[in-house]
Amino acid sequence: MDRVSPFDPSVSARAPSSTPPADTADATGGGPFEISVQLGKGETIGSALKKRGFASDTIADVISALAPHVKLKRLPTGLDMTVQVRPPGEEGAQPILQALTLHPEGRREIKVERDGDGNY
């Protein structure tokens, strides 16, 4: 298992925006939660995350952290990913991507997590 950094739900948001991810709009409880994402035909990890309203700089950071561990251009359609999300601290701000887990090859698991400094 490849781990990039520890999960820390107390990390603050970097760049607020008014676009919440579609999958997280109905989340209740105000704490961190997970969503399941499956890559569609022609979709990339970046486009899947963008569609769910995450900030472009967050997506770029996650892709940069994943690149040394998985061939991003050869991900299969239907690849399952689990995304840990922390709701934003402010009304109307973007949610925070805490962690992304994927299984690109059988039992291999790759997980990218946000650290205390907001890096992946």
XYZ file of N, CA, C and O in Angstrom:
480
model
N 0.844 -1.161 0.000
C 0.000 0.000 0.000
C 0.895 1.231 0.000
O 1.801 1.347 0.797
N 0.625 2.161 -0.881
C 1.361 3.424 -0.930
C 0.579 4.466 -0.151
O -0.603 4.655 -0.376
N 1.227 5.151 0.766
C 0.593 6.238 1.517
C 1.384 7.497 1.283
O 2.597 7.485 1.328
N 0.684 8.577 1.063
C 1.345 9.838 0.774
C 1.432 10.717 2.008
O 2.462 11.285 2.287
N 0.354 10.829 2.783
C 0.376 11.641 3.994
C -0.800 11.271 4.887
O -1.767 10.704 4.425
N -0.763 11.618 6.183
C -1.824 11.219 7.113
C -3.110 12.022 6.944
O -3.085 13.153 6.494
N -4.215 11.412 7.325
C -5.526 12.062 7.299
C -5.652 12.943 8.533
O -5.398 12.517 9.637
N -5.988 14.204 8.347
C -6.135 15.128 9.452
C -7.381 15.967 9.223
O -7.349 16.939 8.477
N -8.521 15.599 9.855
C -9.765 16.327 9.605
C -9.779 17.747 10.144
O -10.690 18.499 9.872
N -8.771 18.164 10.904
C -8.764 19.509 11.460
C -8.100 20.542 10.558
O -8.040 21.711 10.884
N -7.629 20.127 9.388
C -6.947 21.036 8.472
C -7.949 22.022 7.883
O -9.036 21.661 7.482
N -7.569 23.288 7.791
C -8.478 24.299 7.252
C -8.442 24.337 5.735
O -7.507 23.891 5.100
N -9.476 24.925 5.150
C -9.601 25.028 3.689
C -8.584 26.009 3.124
O -8.176 26.946 3.768
N -8.192 25.749 1.855
C -7.231 26.630 1.188
C -7.900 27.724 0.387
O -7.597 28.875 0.526
N -8.772 27.364 -0.535
C -9.347 28.354 -1.449
C -10.860 28.199 -1.497
O -11.375 27.359 -2.203
N -11.609 28.995 -0.759
C -13.062 28.874 -0.778
C -13.669 29.256 -2.124
O -13.125 30.072 -2.843
N -14.798 28.647 -2.422
C -15.534 28.932 -3.644
C -17.011 28.714 -3.366
O -17.386 28.185 -2.340
N -17.850 29.063 -4.295
C -19.285 28.912 -4.081
C -19.851 27.656 -4.719
O -21.048 27.485 -4.772
N -19.018 26.736 -5.213
C -19.495 25.554 -5.899
C -19.261 24.294 -5.081
O -18.152 23.791 -5.044
N -20.304 23.757 -4.402
C -20.115 22.514 -3.667
C -20.164 21.313 -4.610
O -20.823 21.366 -5.647
N -19.469 20.222 -4.278
C -19.566 19.029 -5.114
C -21.001 18.519 -5.145
O -21.692 18.549 -4.128
N -21.431 18.045 -6.294
C -22.792 17.557 -6.453
C -23.090 16.428 -5.478
O -24.178 16.358 -4.920
N -22.142 15.514 -5.248
C -22.358 14.368 -4.378
C -22.399 14.740 -2.905
O -22.801 13.950 -2.080
N -21.942 15.927 -2.544
C -21.843 16.292 -1.140
C -22.917 17.287 -0.714
O -23.012 17.597 0.457
N -23.725 17.752 -1.613
C -24.699 18.796 -1.303
C -25.691 18.380 -0.226
O -26.138 19.200 0.555
N -26.041 17.088 -0.144
C -27.030 16.634 0.811
C -26.416 15.996 2.048
O -27.126 15.394 2.848
N -25.116 16.082 2.226
C -24.464 15.462 3.375
C -24.922 16.150 4.656
O -25.069 17.352 4.712
N -25.147 15.331 5.687
C -25.578 15.886 6.960
C -24.555 15.586 8.024
O -23.682 14.754 7.848
N -24.662 16.260 9.145
C -23.779 15.990 10.261
C -22.606 16.938 10.335
O -22.032 17.122 11.380
N -22.199 17.552 9.255
C -21.137 18.533 9.266
C -19.730 17.985 9.413
O -18.793 18.741 9.342
N -19.560 16.682 9.612
C -18.231 16.107 9.756
C -17.750 15.494 8.455
O -18.462 15.493 7.451
N -16.526 14.958 8.458
C -15.994 14.300 7.259
C -16.876 13.125 6.838
O -17.485 12.469 7.679
N -16.946 12.888 5.533
C -17.723 11.781 4.993
C -17.043 11.285 3.726
O -16.127 11.922 3.220
N -17.477 10.127 3.239
C -16.899 9.536 2.036
C -17.939 9.471 0.928
O -19.119 9.280 1.193
N -17.449 9.626 -0.308
C -18.277 9.387 -1.480
C -17.549 8.391 -2.361
O -16.317 8.327 -2.363
N -18.304 7.599 -3.071
C -17.737 6.638 -4.011
C -17.851 7.231 -5.407
O -18.909 7.742 -5.781
N -16.764 7.180 -6.148
C -16.721 7.740 -7.500
C -16.222 6.641 -8.432
O -15.279 5.927 -8.110
N -16.865 6.522 -9.577
C -16.452 5.552 -10.579
C -16.137 6.309 -11.862
O -16.939 7.134 -12.312
N -14.958 6.032 -12.437
C -14.571 6.724 -13.667
C -15.446 6.278 -14.829
O -15.619 5.086 -15.070
N -15.987 7.240 -15.542
C -16.768 6.958 -16.739
C -15.860 6.884 -17.959
O -14.667 7.189 -17.886
N -16.418 6.509 -19.084
C -15.647 6.408 -20.321
C -15.065 7.771 -20.682
O -15.769 8.778 -20.723
N -13.754 7.814 -20.898
C -13.073 9.041 -21.263
C -12.816 9.986 -20.100
O -12.278 11.066 -20.278
N -13.194 9.597 -18.907
C -13.037 10.450 -17.736
C -11.681 10.189 -17.067
O -11.164 9.085 -17.105
N -11.127 11.227 -16.483
C -9.874 11.116 -15.740
C -10.172 11.380 -14.258
O -11.255 11.841 -13.912
N -9.190 11.119 -13.416
C -9.356 11.436 -12.000
C -9.624 12.934 -11.854
O -10.513 13.354 -11.117
N -8.867 13.735 -12.581
C -9.034 15.177 -12.516
C -10.421 15.633 -12.932
O -11.042 16.453 -12.255
N -10.931 15.093 -14.024
C -12.256 15.516 -14.481
C -13.352 15.029 -13.529
O -14.346 15.730 -13.315
N -13.166 13.851 -12.932
C -14.142 13.336 -11.970
C -14.188 14.225 -10.727
O -15.257 14.510 -10.198
N -13.018 14.666 -10.267
C -12.973 15.541 -9.092
C -13.510 16.939 -9.411
O -14.217 17.539 -8.606
N -13.197 17.435 -10.598
C -13.691 18.759 -11.002
C -15.217 18.758 -11.077
O -15.868 19.705 -10.642
N -15.774 17.670 -11.613
C -17.226 17.546 -11.740
C -17.901 17.595 -10.362
O -19.025 18.033 -10.236
N -17.180 17.200 -9.331
C -17.718 17.207 -7.975
C -17.401 18.489 -7.216
O -17.637 18.599 -6.035
N -16.826 19.483 -7.930
C -16.678 20.815 -7.377
C -15.425 21.112 -6.589
O -15.346 22.136 -5.929
N -14.426 20.250 -6.662
C -13.188 20.526 -5.939
C -12.358 21.567 -6.681
O -12.432 21.685 -7.909
N -11.570 22.319 -5.939
C -10.755 23.398 -6.498
C -9.685 22.848 -7.443
O -9.125 21.772 -7.211
N -9.393 23.592 -8.499
C -8.400 23.181 -9.492
C -7.020 22.964 -8.886
O -6.318 22.016 -9.258
N -6.606 23.818 -7.938
C -5.288 23.632 -7.331
C -5.246 22.372 -6.475
O -4.230 21.672 -6.441
N -6.349 22.020 -5.836
C -6.428 20.771 -5.068
C -6.296 19.576 -6.003
O -5.551 18.636 -5.724
N -7.009 19.621 -7.117
C -6.956 18.529 -8.094
C -5.539 18.370 -8.623
O -5.023 17.258 -8.706
N -4.880 19.468 -8.960
C -3.502 19.415 -9.459
C -2.567 18.815 -8.415
O -1.693 17.999 -8.752
N -2.742 19.176 -7.151
C -1.905 18.628 -6.082
C -2.108 17.122 -5.934
O -1.144 16.364 -5.761
N -3.357 16.673 -5.995
C -3.660 15.244 -5.870
C -3.072 14.473 -7.047
O -2.454 13.418 -6.872
N -3.231 14.996 -8.262
C -2.686 14.337 -9.458
C -1.164 14.259 -9.366
O -0.571 13.229 -9.679
N -0.520 15.325 -8.905
C 0.945 15.317 -8.751
C 1.392 14.276 -7.737
O 2.420 13.620 -7.923
N 0.633 14.109 -6.668
C 0.973 13.112 -5.659
C 0.759 11.687 -6.169
O 1.513 10.775 -5.828
N -0.244 11.482 -7.021
C -0.526 10.154 -7.567
C 0.428 9.743 -8.688
O 0.736 8.557 -8.837
N 0.879 10.700 -9.470
C 1.649 10.418 -10.685
C 2.834 9.457 -10.495
O 3.026 8.573 -11.333
N 3.619 9.559 -9.440
C 4.738 8.621 -9.288
C 4.311 7.186 -8.950
O 5.114 6.269 -9.036
N 3.045 6.994 -8.581
C 2.608 5.695 -8.084
C 1.681 4.922 -9.014
O 1.451 3.738 -8.802
N 1.105 5.595 -10.002
C 0.146 4.941 -10.895
C 0.216 5.590 -12.281
O 0.481 6.777 -12.399
N -0.011 4.783 -13.322
C -0.032 5.304 -14.686
C -1.402 5.946 -14.927
O -2.385 5.272 -15.204
N -1.439 7.251 -14.838
C -2.703 7.976 -14.903
C -3.368 7.918 -16.269
O -4.579 8.079 -16.377
N -2.602 7.696 -17.313
C -3.183 7.645 -18.662
C -3.774 6.275 -18.979
O -4.403 6.104 -20.008
N -3.571 5.304 -18.111
C -4.055 3.956 -18.384
C -5.055 3.462 -17.351
O -5.177 2.270 -17.116
N -5.786 4.362 -16.747
C -6.786 3.959 -15.767
C -8.026 3.443 -16.496
O -8.494 4.059 -17.443
N -8.554 2.317 -16.049
C -9.694 1.721 -16.746
C -11.009 2.432 -16.466
O -11.217 2.977 -15.379
N -11.907 2.404 -17.440
C -13.268 2.881 -17.236
C -13.877 2.025 -16.134
O -13.684 0.822 -16.096
N -14.581 2.650 -15.225
C -15.197 1.917 -14.132
C -14.338 1.815 -12.886
O -14.760 1.233 -11.894
N -13.127 2.384 -12.926
C -12.255 2.343 -11.757
C -12.968 2.990 -10.571
O -13.478 4.103 -10.673
N -13.029 2.276 -9.458
C -13.663 2.804 -8.258
C -12.669 3.609 -7.441
O -11.527 3.197 -7.252
N -13.132 4.746 -6.943
C -12.343 5.590 -6.062
C -13.214 5.942 -4.868
O -14.427 6.078 -4.996
N -12.580 6.085 -3.730
C -13.263 6.571 -2.543
C -12.667 7.926 -2.205
O -11.447 8.066 -2.131
N -13.522 8.912 -2.028
C -13.076 10.265 -1.743
C -13.572 10.651 -0.351
O -14.778 10.599 -0.099
N -12.633 10.984 0.539
C -12.999 11.499 1.851
C -13.109 13.010 1.736
O -12.189 13.665 1.253
N -14.228 13.539 2.183
C -14.528 14.952 2.040
C -14.798 15.554 3.416
O -15.489 14.955 4.236
N -14.251 16.728 3.629
C -14.571 17.500 4.823
C -15.355 18.720 4.359
O -14.903 19.461 3.487
N -16.532 18.935 4.935
C -17.306 20.113 4.538
C -16.525 21.391 4.812
O -15.693 21.428 5.720
N -16.802 22.439 4.043
C -16.092 23.708 4.263
C -16.497 24.327 5.592
O -17.581 24.058 6.108
N -15.640 25.141 6.126
C -15.930 25.808 7.382
C -16.915 26.949 7.238
O -17.573 27.340 8.183
N -17.031 27.494 6.042
C -17.897 28.652 5.806
C -19.022 28.292 4.845
O -18.848 27.471 3.954
N -20.152 28.942 5.013
C -21.291 28.760 4.120
C -20.907 29.136 2.691
O -20.304 30.178 2.462
N -21.198 28.271 1.726
C -20.934 28.559 0.328
C -19.507 28.298 -0.129
O -19.185 28.504 -1.285
N -18.613 27.849 0.764
C -17.225 27.568 0.385
C -17.122 26.143 -0.164
O -18.004 25.319 0.042
N -16.034 25.877 -0.884
C -15.816 24.544 -1.438
C -15.466 23.554 -0.338
O -14.761 23.896 0.613
N -15.932 22.320 -0.471
C -15.535 21.298 0.481
C -14.057 20.959 0.291
O -13.475 21.262 -0.746
N -13.477 20.322 1.281
C -12.053 20.000 1.257
C -11.877 18.519 0.961
O -12.496 17.668 1.609
N -11.044 18.203 -0.027
C -10.727 16.821 -0.350
C -9.670 16.365 0.652
O -8.539 16.820 0.611
N -10.062 15.498 1.594
C -9.152 15.016 2.628
C -8.303 13.857 2.138
O -7.128 13.772 2.469
N -8.912 12.936 1.392
C -8.176 11.757 0.924
C -8.857 11.174 -0.300
O -10.067 11.316 -0.483
N -8.058 10.525 -1.122
C -8.545 9.832 -2.314
C -7.888 8.461 -2.317
O -6.662 8.361 -2.202
N -8.698 7.406 -2.416
C -8.183 6.043 -2.448
C -8.643 5.388 -3.736
O -9.809 5.478 -4.102
N -7.715 4.709 -4.425
C -8.079 3.955 -5.620
C -7.344 2.626 -5.630
O -6.350 2.440 -4.942
N -7.891 1.678 -6.405
C -7.331 0.340 -6.543
C -7.054 0.099 -8.027
O -7.856 -0.500 -8.716
N -5.899 0.550 -8.536
C -5.645 0.452 -9.967
C -5.331 -0.956 -10.474
O -5.585 -1.263 -11.616
N -4.781 -1.814 -9.627
C -4.369 -3.152 -10.070
C -4.681 -4.180 -8.988
O -3.880 -4.383 -8.077
N -5.830 -4.804 -9.069
C -6.173 -5.851 -8.116
C -6.176 -5.402 -6.677
O -6.923 -4.519 -6.294
N -5.290 -5.997 -5.866
C -5.273 -5.711 -4.436
C -4.450 -4.481 -4.065
O -4.428 -4.072 -2.924
N -3.755 -3.891 -4.996
C -2.948 -2.703 -4.709
C -3.858 -1.520 -4.400
O -4.824 -1.265 -5.110
N -3.549 -0.809 -3.326
C -4.325 0.364 -2.944
C -3.403 1.570 -2.908
O -2.310 1.500 -2.364
N -3.853 2.650 -3.509
C -3.095 3.901 -3.467
C -3.983 4.937 -2.805
O -5.121 5.149 -3.207
N -3.424 5.578 -1.774
C -4.199 6.568 -1.028
C -3.384 7.843 -0.904
O -2.236 7.817 -0.480
N -4.004 8.940 -1.285
C -3.405 10.268 -1.147
C -4.203 10.975 -0.061
O -5.427 11.040 -0.135
N -3.494 11.498 0.948
C -4.170 12.171 2.051
C -3.601 13.561 2.277
O -2.414 13.800 2.073
N -4.443 14.433 2.744
C -4.066 15.807 3.061
C -3.377 15.820 4.422
O -3.868 15.223 5.377
N -2.238 16.504 4.541
C -1.534 16.584 5.815
C -1.914 17.848 6.574
O -2.767 18.619 6.136
N -1.309 18.055 7.712
C -1.615 19.201 8.563
C -1.337 20.544 7.940
O -1.847 21.574 8.376
N -0.473 20.573 6.913
C -0.148 21.827 6.228
C -1.035 22.057 5.004
O -0.857 23.036 4.285
N -1.952 21.131 4.732
C -2.829 21.264 3.571
C -2.243 20.696 2.298
O -2.766 20.924 1.221
N -1.136 19.962 2.394
C -0.480 19.356 1.229
C -0.888 17.905 1.094
O -1.292 17.261 2.061
N -0.736 17.357 -0.113
C -1.076 15.952 -0.368
C 0.191 15.161 -0.583
O 1.177 15.617 -1.036
